[in-house]
mmCIF file with all atom_site columns, C-alpha atoms in Angstrom:
data_model
loop_
_atom_site.group_PDB
_atom_site.id
_atom_site.type_symbol
_atom_site.label_atom_id
_atom_site.label_alt_id
_atom_site.label_comp_id
_atom_site.label_asym_id
_atom_site.label_entity_id
_atom_site.label_seq_id
_atom_site.pdbx_PDB_ins_code
_atom_site.Cartn_x
_atom_site.Cartn_y
_atom_site.Cartn_z
_atom_site.occupancy
_atom_site.B_iso_or_equiv
_atom_site.pdbx_formal_charge
_atom_site.auth_seq_id
_atom_site.auth_comp_id
_atom_site.auth_asym_id
_atom_site.auth_atom_id
_atom_site.pdbx_PDB_model_num
ATOM 1   C CA . MET A 1 1   ? 57.489 -15.501 -48.621  1.00 0.00 ? 1447 MET A CA 1
ATOM 2   C CA . THR A 1 2   ? 55.127 -15.581 -51.375  1.00 0.00 ? 1448 THR A CA 1
ATOM 3   C CA . VAL A 1 3   ? 55.621 -17.274 -54.561  1.00 0.00 ? 1449 VAL A CA 1
ATOM 4   C CA . ASN A 1 4   ? 53.128 -17.758 -57.615  1.00 0.00 ? 1450 ASN A CA 1
ATOM 5   C CA . VAL A 1 5   ? 52.999 -21.215 -59.061  1.00 0.00 ? 1451 VAL A CA 1
ATOM 6   C CA . GLN A 1 6   ? 51.535 -22.495 -62.232  1.00 0.00 ? 1452 GLN A CA 1
ATOM 7   C CA . VAL A 1 7   ? 51.243 -26.200 -62.931  1.00 0.00 ? 1453 VAL A CA 1
ATOM 8   C CA . PHE A 1 8   ? 50.620 -27.930 -66.223  1.00 0.00 ? 1454 PHE A CA 1
ATOM 9   C CA . GLY A 1 9   ? 49.575 -31.262 -67.835  1.00 0.00 ? 1455 GLY A CA 1
ATOM 10  C CA . ALA A 1 10  ? 48.283 -34.007 -65.415  1.00 0.00 ? 1456 ALA A CA 1
ATOM 11  C CA . LEU A 1 11  ? 49.223 -31.769 -62.445  1.00 0.00 ? 1457 LEU A CA 1
ATOM 12  C CA . ARG A 1 12  ? 46.222 -29.886 -63.099  1.00 0.00 ? 1458 ARG A CA 1
ATOM 13  C CA . ASP A 1 13  ? 44.163 -32.873 -61.939  1.00 0.00 ? 1459 ASP A CA 1
ATOM 14  C CA . HIS A 1 14  ? 45.721 -32.419 -58.481  1.00 0.00 ? 1460 HIS A CA 1
ATOM 15  C CA . PHE A 1 15  ? 46.004 -28.550 -57.977  1.00 0.00 ? 1461 PHE A CA 1
ATOM 16  C CA . THR A 1 16  ? 44.256 -25.573 -59.101  1.00 0.00 ? 1462 THR A CA 1
ATOM 17  C CA . SER A 1 17  ? 46.442 -23.160 -61.074  1.00 0.00 ? 1463 SER A CA 1
ATOM 18  C CA . PRO A 1 18  ? 47.613 -20.552 -60.622  1.00 0.00 ? 1464 PRO A CA 1
ATOM 19  C CA . LEU A 1 19  ? 48.125 -20.659 -57.059  1.00 0.00 ? 1465 LEU A CA 1
ATOM 20  C CA . VAL A 1 20  ? 49.966 -18.749 -54.481  1.00 0.00 ? 1466 VAL A CA 1
ATOM 21  C CA . LEU A 1 21  ? 52.152 -20.325 -51.859  1.00 0.00 ? 1467 LEU A CA 1
ATOM 22  C CA . GLU A 1 22  ? 53.865 -19.186 -48.656  1.00 0.00 ? 1468 GLU A CA 1
ATOM 23  C CA . LEU A 1 23  ? 57.430 -20.602 -48.048  1.00 0.00 ? 1469 LEU A CA 1
ATOM 24  C CA . ALA A 1 24  ? 59.875 -20.070 -45.258  1.00 0.00 ? 1470 ALA A CA 1
ATOM 25  C CA . GLN A 1 25  ? 62.808 -18.380 -46.364  1.00 0.00 ? 1471 GLN A CA 1
ATOM 26  C CA . PRO A 1 26  ? 65.390 -19.267 -47.872  1.00 0.00 ? 1472 PRO A CA 1
ATOM 27  C CA . ALA A 1 27  ? 63.354 -21.738 -50.136  1.00 0.00 ? 1473 ALA A CA 1
ATOM 28  C CA . SER A 1 28  ? 64.376 -23.582 -53.318  1.00 0.00 ? 1474 SER A CA 1
ATOM 29  C CA . ILE A 1 29  ? 62.409 -25.051 -55.937  1.00 0.00 ? 1475 ILE A CA 1
ATOM 30  C CA . ARG A 1 30  ? 62.769 -28.547 -54.301  1.00 0.00 ? 1476 ARG A CA 1
ATOM 31  C CA . ASP A 1 31  ? 61.293 -27.099 -51.210  1.00 0.00 ? 1477 ASP A CA 1
ATOM 32  C CA . LEU A 1 32  ? 58.283 -25.872 -53.081  1.00 0.00 ? 1478 LEU A CA 1
ATOM 33  C CA . ALA A 1 33  ? 57.912 -29.116 -54.876  1.00 0.00 ? 1479 ALA A CA 1
ATOM 34  C CA . ASP A 1 34  ? 58.105 -30.870 -51.229  1.00 0.00 ? 1480 ASP A CA 1
ATOM 35  C CA . LEU A 1 35  ? 55.416 -28.506 -49.820  1.00 0.00 ? 1481 LEU A CA 1
ATOM 36  C CA . LEU A 1 36  ? 53.048 -29.376 -53.149  1.00 0.00 ? 1482 LEU A CA 1
ATOM 37  C CA . ALA A 1 37  ? 53.564 -33.125 -52.414  1.00 0.00 ? 1483 ALA A CA 1
ATOM 38  C CA . LYS A 1 38  ? 52.640 -32.483 -48.759  1.00 0.00 ? 1484 LYS A CA 1
ATOM 39  C CA . GLN A 1 39  ? 49.324 -30.738 -49.735  1.00 0.00 ? 1485 GLN A CA 1
ATOM 40  C CA . ASN A 1 40  ? 48.397 -33.576 -52.226  1.00 0.00 ? 1486 ASN A CA 1
ATOM 41  C CA . PRO A 1 41  ? 50.248 -36.811 -51.598  1.00 0.00 ? 1487 PRO A CA 1
ATOM 42  C CA . ARG A 1 42  ? 48.820 -38.424 -54.441  1.00 0.00 ? 1488 ARG A CA 1
ATOM 43  C CA . SER A 1 43  ? 50.792 -35.966 -56.745  1.00 0.00 ? 1489 SER A CA 1
ATOM 44  C CA . GLY A 1 44  ? 54.173 -36.982 -54.996  1.00 0.00 ? 1490 GLY A CA 1
ATOM 45  C CA . GLN A 1 45  ? 55.142 -39.434 -58.019  1.00 0.00 ? 1491 GLN A CA 1
ATOM 46  C CA . LEU A 1 46  ? 54.300 -37.124 -60.763  1.00 0.00 ? 1492 LEU A CA 1
ATOM 47  C CA . LEU A 1 47  ? 56.144 -34.130 -58.941  1.00 0.00 ? 1493 LEU A CA 1
ATOM 48  C CA . GLU A 1 48  ? 59.347 -36.212 -58.881  1.00 0.00 ? 1494 GLU A CA 1
ATOM 49  C CA . SER A 1 49  ? 59.263 -36.279 -62.633  1.00 0.00 ? 1495 SER A CA 1
ATOM 50  C CA . CYS A 1 50  ? 58.754 -32.791 -63.148  1.00 0.00 ? 1496 CYS A CA 1
ATOM 51  C CA . CYS A 1 51  ? 60.943 -29.944 -64.353  1.00 0.00 ? 1497 CYS A CA 1
ATOM 52  C CA . PHE A 1 52  ? 60.823 -26.371 -63.452  1.00 0.00 ? 1498 PHE A CA 1
ATOM 53  C CA . ALA A 1 53  ? 60.857 -22.859 -64.580  1.00 0.00 ? 1499 ALA A CA 1
ATOM 54  C CA . VAL A 1 54  ? 61.288 -19.554 -62.758  1.00 0.00 ? 1500 VAL A CA 1
ATOM 55  C CA . ASP A 1 55  ? 60.053 -16.385 -64.510  1.00 0.00 ? 1501 ASP A CA 1
ATOM 56  C CA . ASP A 1 56  ? 59.994 -17.934 -68.049  1.00 0.00 ? 1502 ASP A CA 1
ATOM 57  C CA . ARG A 1 57  ? 63.427 -19.615 -68.063  1.00 0.00 ? 1503 ARG A CA 1
ATOM 58  C CA . PHE A 1 58  ? 64.159 -23.393 -67.253  1.00 0.00 ? 1504 PHE A CA 1
ATOM 59  C CA . ALA A 1 59  ? 65.626 -23.846 -63.726  1.00 0.00 ? 1505 ALA A CA 1
ATOM 60  C CA . GLU A 1 60  ? 67.191 -26.593 -61.607  1.00 0.00 ? 1506 GLU A CA 1
ATOM 61  C CA . PRO A 1 61  ? 65.473 -27.989 -58.442  1.00 0.00 ? 1507 PRO A CA 1
ATOM 62  C CA . GLY A 1 62  ? 68.137 -26.566 -56.299  1.00 0.00 ? 1508 GLY A CA 1
ATOM 63  C CA . GLU A 1 63  ? 67.675 -22.932 -57.262  1.00 0.00 ? 1509 GLU A CA 1
ATOM 64  C CA . THR A 1 64  ? 66.803 -20.527 -54.536  1.00 0.00 ? 1510 THR A CA 1
ATOM 65  C CA . LEU A 1 65  ? 63.615 -18.727 -54.937  1.00 0.00 ? 1511 LEU A CA 1
ATOM 66  C CA . ALA A 1 66  ? 62.983 -14.844 -54.373  1.00 0.00 ? 1512 ALA A CA 1
ATOM 67  C CA . GLU A 1 67  ? 60.015 -13.127 -53.127  1.00 0.00 ? 1513 GLU A CA 1
ATOM 68  C CA . GLY A 1 68  ? 57.272 -13.001 -55.829  1.00 0.00 ? 1514 GLY A CA 1
ATOM 69  C CA . ALA A 1 69  ? 58.920 -15.476 -58.285  1.00 0.00 ? 1515 ALA A CA 1
ATOM 70  C CA . ARG A 1 70  ? 56.612 -17.181 -60.780  1.00 0.00 ? 1516 ARG A CA 1
ATOM 71  C CA . ILE A 1 71  ? 57.421 -21.040 -60.907  1.00 0.00 ? 1517 ILE A CA 1
ATOM 72  C CA . ASP A 1 72  ? 56.213 -23.366 -63.777  1.00 0.00 ? 1518 ASP A CA 1
ATOM 73  C CA . VAL A 1 73  ? 55.964 -26.897 -62.522  1.00 0.00 ? 1519 VAL A CA 1
ATOM 74  C CA . MET A 1 74  ? 55.912 -29.056 -65.540  1.00 0.00 ? 1520 MET A CA 1
ATOM 75  C CA . PRO A 1 75  ? 55.407 -32.980 -65.915  1.00 0.00 ? 1521 PRO A CA 1
ATOM 76  C CA . PRO A 1 76  ? 57.190 -34.752 -68.760  1.00 0.00 ? 1522 PRO A CA 1
ATOM 77  C CA . PHE A 1 77  ? 56.198 -33.493 -72.132  1.00 0.00 ? 1523 PHE A CA 1
ATOM 78  C CA . SER A 1 78  ? 54.036 -35.090 -74.518  1.00 0.00 ? 1524 SER A CA 1
ATOM 79  C CA . GLY A 1 79  ? 53.726 -32.762 -77.458  1.00 0.00 ? 1525 GLY A CA 1
ATOM 80  C CA . GLY A 1 80  ? 53.719 -33.708 -81.144  1.00 0.00 ? 1526 GLY A CA 1
ATOM 81  C CA . MET B 2 1   ? 74.068 -26.412 -78.387  1.00 0.00 ? 1018 MET B CA 1
ATOM 82  C CA . VAL B 2 2   ? 72.390 -22.975 -78.589  1.00 0.00 ? 1019 VAL B CA 1
ATOM 83  C CA . VAL B 2 3   ? 72.706 -21.030 -81.707  1.00 0.00 ? 1020 VAL B CA 1
ATOM 84  C CA . GLU B 2 4   ? 71.788 -17.607 -82.208  1.00 0.00 ? 1021 GLU B CA 1
ATOM 85  C CA . PRO B 2 5   ? 69.498 -16.639 -85.245  1.00 0.00 ? 1022 PRO B CA 1
ATOM 86  C CA . THR B 2 6   ? 71.679 -15.358 -88.222  1.00 0.00 ? 1023 THR B CA 1
ATOM 87  C CA . GLU B 2 7   ? 70.755 -13.262 -91.137  1.00 0.00 ? 1024 GLU B CA 1
ATOM 88  C CA . GLN B 2 8   ? 70.512 -16.308 -93.487  1.00 0.00 ? 1025 GLN B CA 1
ATOM 89  C CA . PHE B 2 9   ? 67.732 -17.737 -91.353  1.00 0.00 ? 1026 PHE B CA 1
ATOM 90  C CA . GLU B 2 10  ? 65.246 -15.548 -89.697  1.00 0.00 ? 1027 GLU B CA 1
ATOM 91  C CA . LEU B 2 11  ? 62.403 -16.729 -87.557  1.00 0.00 ? 1028 LEU B CA 1
ATOM 92  C CA . ALA B 2 12  ? 59.976 -14.611 -89.468  1.00 0.00 ? 1029 ALA B CA 1
ATOM 93  C CA . GLU B 2 13  ? 56.170 -14.519 -89.824  1.00 0.00 ? 1030 GLU B CA 1
ATOM 94  C CA . LEU B 2 14  ? 54.849 -16.213 -92.854  1.00 0.00 ? 1031 LEU B CA 1
ATOM 95  C CA . ALA B 2 15  ? 52.208 -14.223 -94.591  1.00 0.00 ? 1032 ALA B CA 1
ATOM 96  C CA . LEU B 2 16  ? 50.094 -17.013 -96.133  1.00 0.00 ? 1033 LEU B CA 1
ATOM 97  C CA . PRO B 2 17  ? 47.275 -16.109 -98.364  1.00 0.00 ? 1034 PRO B CA 1
ATOM 98  C CA . SER B 2 18  ? 44.586 -17.011 -95.662  1.00 0.00 ? 1035 SER B CA 1
ATOM 99  C CA . VAL B 2 19  ? 46.592 -16.333 -92.361  1.00 0.00 ? 1036 VAL B CA 1
ATOM 100 C CA . LYS B 2 20  ? 49.898 -15.066 -90.761  1.00 0.00 ? 1037 LYS B CA 1
ATOM 101 C CA . ILE B 2 21  ? 51.878 -17.582 -88.754  1.00 0.00 ? 1038 ILE B CA 1
ATOM 102 C CA . ARG B 2 22  ? 54.876 -16.845 -86.863  1.00 0.00 ? 1039 ARG B CA 1
ATOM 103 C CA . ASN B 2 23  ? 57.707 -19.477 -87.411  1.00 0.00 ? 1040 ASN B CA 1
ATOM 104 C CA . GLY B 2 24  ? 58.367 -21.198 -84.118  1.00 0.00 ? 1041 GLY B CA 1
ATOM 105 C CA . SER B 2 25  ? 54.914 -20.536 -82.561  1.00 0.00 ? 1042 SER B CA 1
ATOM 106 C CA . ILE B 2 26  ? 52.048 -22.087 -80.627  1.00 0.00 ? 1043 ILE B CA 1
ATOM 107 C CA . VAL B 2 27  ? 48.795 -21.585 -82.308  1.00 0.00 ? 1044 VAL B CA 1
ATOM 108 C CA . SER B 2 28  ? 45.148 -22.539 -81.705  1.00 0.00 ? 1045 SER B CA 1
ATOM 109 C CA . ALA B 2 29  ? 43.753 -22.172 -85.023  1.00 0.00 ? 1046 ALA B CA 1
ATOM 110 C CA . SER B 2 30  ? 43.767 -25.013 -87.530  1.00 0.00 ? 1047 SER B CA 1
ATOM 111 C CA . ILE B 2 31  ? 47.286 -25.423 -89.377  1.00 0.00 ? 1048 ILE B CA 1
ATOM 112 C CA . PRO B 2 32  ? 46.944 -24.852 -93.040  1.00 0.00 ? 1049 PRO B CA 1
ATOM 113 C CA . VAL B 2 33  ? 49.108 -27.832 -94.135  1.00 0.00 ? 1050 VAL B CA 1
ATOM 114 C CA . GLY B 2 34  ? 48.567 -27.416 -97.753  1.00 0.00 ? 1051 GLY B CA 1
ATOM 115 C CA . GLU B 2 35  ? 49.029 -23.779 -97.945  1.00 0.00 ? 1052 GLU B CA 1
ATOM 116 C CA . LEU B 2 36  ? 52.057 -23.968 -95.855  1.00 0.00 ? 1053 LEU B CA 1
ATOM 117 C CA . SER B 2 37  ? 53.384 -26.718 -98.325  1.00 0.00 ? 1054 SER B CA 1
ATOM 118 C CA . GLU B 2 38  ? 52.961 -24.470 -101.251 1.00 0.00 ? 1055 GLU B CA 1
ATOM 119 C CA . PHE B 2 39  ? 54.502 -21.503 -99.784  1.00 0.00 ? 1056 PHE B CA 1
ATOM 120 C CA . PHE B 2 40  ? 57.537 -23.413 -98.514  1.00 0.00 ? 1057 PHE B CA 1
ATOM 121 C CA . ALA B 2 41  ? 58.759 -23.995 -102.097 1.00 0.00 ? 1058 ALA B CA 1
ATOM 122 C CA . ARG B 2 42  ? 62.092 -22.531 -102.772 1.00 0.00 ? 1059 ARG B CA 1
ATOM 123 C CA . PRO B 2 43  ? 63.637 -22.545 -106.286 1.00 0.00 ? 1060 PRO B CA 1
ATOM 124 C CA . GLU B 2 44  ? 67.177 -22.870 -104.890 1.00 0.00 ? 1061 GLU B CA 1
ATOM 125 C CA . CYS B 2 45  ? 66.237 -26.102 -102.932 1.00 0.00 ? 1062 CYS B CA 1
ATOM 126 C CA . GLY B 2 46  ? 66.160 -29.493 -104.396 1.00 0.00 ? 1063 GLY B CA 1
ATOM 127 C CA . GLY B 2 47  ? 65.153 -31.069 -101.344 1.00 0.00 ? 1064 GLY B CA 1
ATOM 128 C CA . GLU B 2 48  ? 61.997 -30.118 -99.303  1.00 0.00 ? 1065 GLU B CA 1
ATOM 129 C CA . VAL B 2 49  ? 60.472 -32.140 -96.416  1.00 0.00 ? 1066 VAL B CA 1
ATOM 130 C CA . ILE B 2 50  ? 57.013 -31.540 -94.858  1.00 0.00 ? 1067 ILE B CA 1
ATOM 131 C CA . PHE B 2 51  ? 56.328 -33.491 -91.783  1.00 0.00 ? 1068 PHE B CA 1
ATOM 132 C CA . ALA B 2 52  ? 52.641 -33.302 -90.489  1.00 0.00 ? 1069 ALA B CA 1
ATOM 133 C CA . GLY B 2 53  ? 51.952 -34.951 -87.136  1.00 0.00 ? 1070 GLY B CA 1
ATOM 134 C CA . ARG B 2 54  ? 48.249 -35.641 -87.001  1.00 0.00 ? 1071 ARG B CA 1
ATOM 135 C CA . VAL B 2 55  ? 45.921 -36.938 -84.428  1.00 0.00 ? 1072 VAL B CA 1
ATOM 136 C CA . ARG B 2 56  ? 45.483 -40.685 -84.562  1.00 0.00 ? 1073 ARG B CA 1
ATOM 137 C CA . ASN B 2 57  ? 41.792 -42.330 -83.877  1.00 0.00 ? 1074 ASN B CA 1
ATOM 138 C CA . HIS B 2 58  ? 43.440 -44.929 -81.698  1.00 0.00 ? 1075 HIS B CA 1
ATOM 139 C CA . THR B 2 59  ? 46.206 -45.494 -79.307  1.00 0.00 ? 1076 THR B CA 1
ATOM 140 C CA . LYS B 2 60  ? 47.327 -48.689 -77.764  1.00 0.00 ? 1077 LYS B CA 1
ATOM 141 C CA . GLY B 2 61  ? 44.187 -50.442 -79.148  1.00 0.00 ? 1078 GLY B CA 1
ATOM 142 C CA . ARG B 2 62  ? 41.625 -47.899 -77.831  1.00 0.00 ? 1079 ARG B CA 1
ATOM 143 C CA . ALA B 2 63  ? 39.512 -45.899 -79.895  1.00 0.00 ? 1080 ALA B CA 1
ATOM 144 C CA . VAL B 2 64  ? 40.369 -41.916 -79.497  1.00 0.00 ? 1081 VAL B CA 1
ATOM 145 C CA . ARG B 2 65  ? 37.512 -39.338 -79.717  1.00 0.00 ? 1082 ARG B CA 1
ATOM 146 C CA . TRP B 2 66  ? 39.796 -36.367 -79.597  1.00 0.00 ? 1083 TRP B CA 1
ATOM 147 C CA . LEU B 2 67  ? 43.084 -34.886 -77.962  1.00 0.00 ? 1084 LEU B CA 1
ATOM 148 C CA . GLU B 2 68  ? 43.371 -31.754 -75.750  1.00 0.00 ? 1085 GLU B CA 1
ATOM 149 C CA . TYR B 2 69  ? 46.815 -30.102 -76.199  1.00 0.00 ? 1086 TYR B CA 1
ATOM 150 C CA . GLU B 2 70  ? 48.057 -27.340 -73.729  1.00 0.00 ? 1087 GLU B CA 1
ATOM 151 C CA . SER B 2 71  ? 51.560 -25.565 -73.699  1.00 0.00 ? 1088 SER B CA 1
ATOM 152 C CA . ASN B 2 72  ? 53.596 -23.375 -71.502  1.00 0.00 ? 1089 ASN B CA 1
ATOM 153 C CA . THR B 2 73  ? 53.583 -21.251 -74.496  1.00 0.00 ? 1090 THR B CA 1
ATOM 154 C CA . THR B 2 74  ? 56.448 -18.824 -73.820  1.00 0.00 ? 1091 THR B CA 1
ATOM 155 C CA . LEU B 2 75  ? 58.970 -21.664 -73.047  1.00 0.00 ? 1092 LEU B CA 1
ATOM 156 C CA . ALA B 2 76  ? 57.558 -23.739 -75.770  1.00 0.00 ? 1093 ALA B CA 1
ATOM 157 C CA . GLU B 2 77  ? 58.104 -21.012 -78.381  1.00 0.00 ? 1094 GLU B CA 1
ATOM 158 C CA . GLN B 2 78  ? 61.480 -20.425 -76.826  1.00 0.00 ? 1095 GLN B CA 1
ATOM 159 C CA . VAL B 2 79  ? 62.433 -23.997 -77.299  1.00 0.00 ? 1096 VAL B CA 1
ATOM 160 C CA . MET B 2 80  ? 60.958 -24.420 -80.853  1.00 0.00 ? 1097 MET B CA 1
ATOM 161 C CA . ARG B 2 81  ? 62.832 -21.322 -82.042  1.00 0.00 ? 1098 ARG B CA 1
ATOM 162 C CA . THR B 2 82  ? 66.137 -22.581 -80.447  1.00 0.00 ? 1099 THR B CA 1
ATOM 163 C CA . VAL B 2 83  ? 65.646 -26.136 -82.077  1.00 0.00 ? 1100 VAL B CA 1
ATOM 164 C CA . LEU B 2 84  ? 64.908 -24.460 -85.552  1.00 0.00 ? 1101 LEU B CA 1
ATOM 165 C CA . VAL B 2 85  ? 68.151 -22.423 -85.396  1.00 0.00 ? 1102 VAL B CA 1
ATOM 166 C CA . GLU B 2 86  ? 70.044 -25.447 -83.986  1.00 0.00 ? 1103 GLU B CA 1
ATOM 167 C CA . ALA B 2 87  ? 68.843 -27.519 -86.905  1.00 0.00 ? 1104 ALA B CA 1
ATOM 168 C CA . ALA B 2 88  ? 69.460 -24.985 -89.592  1.00 0.00 ? 1105 ALA B CA 1
ATOM 169 C CA . ALA B 2 89  ? 73.257 -24.692 -88.544  1.00 0.00 ? 1106 ALA B CA 1
ATOM 170 C CA . GLN B 2 90  ? 73.720 -28.279 -87.960  1.00 0.00 ? 1107 GLN B CA 1
ATOM 171 C CA . PHE B 2 91  ? 72.321 -29.539 -91.321  1.00 0.00 ? 1108 PHE B CA 1
ATOM 172 C CA . ASP B 2 92  ? 72.898 -26.328 -93.410  1.00 0.00 ? 1109 ASP B CA 1
ATOM 173 C CA . LEU B 2 93  ? 69.143 -25.943 -94.028  1.00 0.00 ? 1110 LEU B CA 1
ATOM 174 C CA . LYS B 2 94  ? 68.096 -22.842 -96.302  1.00 0.00 ? 1111 LYS B CA 1
ATOM 175 C CA . ASP B 2 95  ? 64.743 -22.689 -94.579  1.00 0.00 ? 1112 ASP B CA 1
ATOM 176 C CA . ALA B 2 96  ? 62.994 -24.404 -91.583  1.00 0.00 ? 1113 ALA B CA 1
ATOM 177 C CA . PHE B 2 97  ? 59.468 -23.813 -90.118  1.00 0.00 ? 1114 PHE B CA 1
ATOM 178 C CA . CYS B 2 98  ? 57.652 -25.273 -87.130  1.00 0.00 ? 1115 CYS B CA 1
ATOM 179 C CA . VAL B 2 99  ? 54.315 -24.581 -85.690  1.00 0.00 ? 1116 VAL B CA 1
ATOM 180 C CA . HIS B 2 100 ? 52.491 -26.458 -82.950  1.00 0.00 ? 1117 HIS B CA 1
ATOM 181 C CA . ARG B 2 101 ? 48.708 -26.317 -82.304  1.00 0.00 ? 1118 ARG B CA 1
ATOM 182 C CA . VAL B 2 102 ? 47.039 -26.419 -78.962  1.00 0.00 ? 1119 VAL B CA 1
ATOM 183 C CA . GLY B 2 103 ? 43.353 -26.790 -77.750  1.00 0.00 ? 1120 GLY B CA 1
ATOM 184 C CA . ARG B 2 104 ? 41.027 -29.605 -78.933  1.00 0.00 ? 1121 ARG B CA 1
ATOM 185 C CA . LEU B 2 105 ? 42.004 -31.553 -81.929  1.00 0.00 ? 1122 LEU B CA 1
ATOM 186 C CA . MET B 2 106 ? 39.852 -34.284 -83.720  1.00 0.00 ? 1123 MET B CA 1
ATOM 187 C CA . PRO B 2 107 ? 41.633 -37.543 -85.369  1.00 0.00 ? 1124 PRO B CA 1
ATOM 188 C CA . GLY B 2 108 ? 43.087 -36.369 -88.620  1.00 0.00 ? 1125 GLY B CA 1
ATOM 189 C CA . GLU B 2 109 ? 43.727 -32.865 -87.652  1.00 0.00 ? 1126 GLU B CA 1
ATOM 190 C CA . CYS B 2 110 ? 47.458 -31.752 -87.796  1.00 0.00 ? 1127 CYS B CA 1
ATOM 191 C CA . ALA B 2 111 ? 48.858 -30.991 -84.218  1.00 0.00 ? 1128 ALA B CA 1
ATOM 192 C CA . VAL B 2 112 ? 52.407 -30.126 -85.468  1.00 0.00 ? 1129 VAL B CA 1
ATOM 193 C CA . LEU B 2 113 ? 53.996 -29.201 -88.663  1.00 0.00 ? 1130 LEU B CA 1
ATOM 194 C CA . VAL B 2 114 ? 57.675 -29.083 -89.519  1.00 0.00 ? 1131 VAL B CA 1
ATOM 195 C CA . ALA B 2 115 ? 59.047 -28.026 -92.819  1.00 0.00 ? 1132 ALA B CA 1
ATOM 196 C CA . THR B 2 116 ? 62.697 -27.945 -93.957  1.00 0.00 ? 1133 THR B CA 1
ATOM 197 C CA . ALA B 2 117 ? 64.421 -26.951 -97.252  1.00 0.00 ? 1134 ALA B CA 1
ATOM 198 C CA . SER B 2 118 ? 68.062 -27.638 -98.333  1.00 0.00 ? 1135 SER B CA 1
ATOM 199 C CA . PHE B 2 119 ? 69.965 -27.914 -101.578 1.00 0.00 ? 1136 PHE B CA 1
ATOM 200 C CA . HIS B 2 120 ? 69.711 -31.598 -101.523 1.00 0.00 ? 1137 HIS B CA 1
ATOM 201 C CA . ARG B 2 121 ? 67.226 -34.023 -99.936  1.00 0.00 ? 1138 ARG B CA 1
ATOM 202 C CA . ASP B 2 122 ? 69.427 -35.608 -97.198  1.00 0.00 ? 1139 ASP B CA 1
ATOM 203 C CA . ALA B 2 123 ? 69.810 -32.336 -95.059  1.00 0.00 ? 1140 ALA B CA 1
ATOM 204 C CA . ALA B 2 124 ? 66.163 -31.801 -95.562  1.00 0.00 ? 1141 ALA B CA 1
ATOM 205 C CA . TYR B 2 125 ? 65.083 -35.238 -94.200  1.00 0.00 ? 1142 TYR B CA 1
ATOM 206 C CA . LYS B 2 126 ? 67.748 -35.127 -91.370  1.00 0.00 ? 1143 LYS B CA 1
ATOM 207 C CA . GLY B 2 127 ? 67.033 -31.587 -90.113  1.00 0.00 ? 1144 GLY B CA 1
ATOM 208 C CA . ASN B 2 128 ? 63.301 -32.216 -90.256  1.00 0.00 ? 1145 ASN B CA 1
ATOM 209 C CA . ARG B 2 129 ? 63.725 -35.406 -87.987  1.00 0.00 ? 1146 ARG B CA 1
ATOM 210 C CA . TYR B 2 130 ? 65.954 -33.526 -85.749  1.00 0.00 ? 1147 TYR B CA 1
ATOM 211 C CA . ILE B 2 131 ? 63.338 -30.649 -85.248  1.00 0.00 ? 1148 ILE B CA 1
ATOM 212 C CA . ILE B 2 132 ? 60.489 -32.901 -84.508  1.00 0.00 ? 1149 ILE B CA 1
ATOM 213 C CA . ASP B 2 133 ? 62.250 -35.184 -82.221  1.00 0.00 ? 1150 ASP B CA 1
ATOM 214 C CA . GLU B 2 134 ? 63.811 -32.215 -80.239  1.00 0.00 ? 1151 GLU B CA 1
ATOM 215 C CA . VAL B 2 135 ? 60.371 -30.182 -80.093  1.00 0.00 ? 1152 VAL B CA 1
ATOM 216 C CA . LYS B 2 136 ? 58.789 -33.629 -78.605  1.00 0.00 ? 1153 LYS B CA 1
ATOM 217 C CA . ARG B 2 137 ? 61.551 -33.832 -76.267  1.00 0.00 ? 1154 ARG B CA 1
ATOM 218 C CA . ARG B 2 138 ? 62.154 -30.424 -75.037  1.00 0.00 ? 1155 ARG B CA 1
ATOM 219 C CA . ALA B 2 139 ? 59.046 -28.254 -75.660  1.00 0.00 ? 1156 ALA B CA 1
ATOM 220 C CA . PRO B 2 140 ? 56.555 -28.081 -72.678  1.00 0.00 ? 1157 PRO B CA 1
ATOM 221 C CA . ILE B 2 141 ? 53.563 -29.181 -74.387  1.00 0.00 ? 1158 ILE B CA 1
ATOM 222 C CA . TRP B 2 142 ? 51.197 -31.797 -73.098  1.00 0.00 ? 1159 TRP B CA 1
ATOM 223 C CA . LYS B 2 143 ? 48.273 -33.671 -74.536  1.00 0.00 ? 1160 LYS B CA 1
ATOM 224 C CA . LYS B 2 144 ? 45.389 -35.537 -72.963  1.00 0.00 ? 1161 LYS B CA 1
ATOM 225 C CA . GLU B 2 145 ? 43.474 -38.255 -74.698  1.00 0.00 ? 1162 GLU B CA 1
ATOM 226 C CA . PHE B 2 146 ? 39.604 -38.522 -74.633  1.00 0.00 ? 1163 PHE B CA 1
ATOM 227 C CA . PHE B 2 147 ? 38.630 -42.124 -75.463  1.00 0.00 ? 1164 PHE B CA 1
ATOM 228 C CA . GLU B 2 148 ? 35.351 -43.249 -77.112  1.00 0.00 ? 1165 GLU B CA 1
ATOM 229 C CA . ASP B 2 149 ? 34.662 -45.159 -73.771  1.00 0.00 ? 1166 ASP B CA 1
ATOM 230 C CA . GLY B 2 150 ? 34.266 -41.768 -72.111  1.00 0.00 ? 1167 GLY B CA 1
ATOM 231 C CA . GLN B 2 151 ? 37.554 -42.350 -70.187  1.00 0.00 ? 1168 GLN B CA 1
ATOM 232 C CA . GLN B 2 152 ? 40.341 -39.778 -70.560  1.00 0.00 ? 1169 GLN B CA 1
ATOM 233 C CA . SER B 2 153 ? 44.234 -39.664 -69.699  1.00 0.00 ? 1170 SER B CA 1
ATOM 234 C CA . TRP B 2 154 ? 47.210 -37.347 -69.776  1.00 0.00 ? 1171 TRP B CA 1
ATOM 235 C CA . GLN B 2 155 ? 49.987 -38.560 -71.952  1.00 0.00 ? 1172 GLN B CA 1
#
């Protein structure tokens, strides 16, 4: 299945954003993060500290993804 | 804790003389700190706290040329509005306002402004501190530092 991914902050130094990824079904957010880490091993440590959102709501790594979902991958925040 | 907006506390748009700013929003234009401070005065409130978070020209001993902020705007605004409503309920604020800027900001420019008003100063101070701390902790906003020596790093 296809999902749409946006990355933020320091992850933009590792990936183009937005990007479209193919995942085998069923797939969770964690599977998506693992795929990103596989594509770019240097991002692995940063990905471990990320949180996620699906279709504009915060989501847990174990959440199952649906076809066409839009996933935001977000490193630790540093606003203010 | 998630608190729904009430009639007493509306996350309305502020119509300042020079600009309209929606409460709890991400903006790319300069934050009019002085104008907001003036607008915020409420006759029933004896305590009013305005916090302006500004870009420092140094960090950990290194000279900073500028910062670049970016946000996941939809989520950041959701978080900011939730935090405002939480603070209003928790500290009995009569008004609360927060706006965060993104894009390139030079040293001295205001990146985030939090304003709180209450009958007495204690609530305004505590509510203001709660809002800035929670926005920093929970709102998906990032900054990249650009140093005088040409190096850059995400925070």
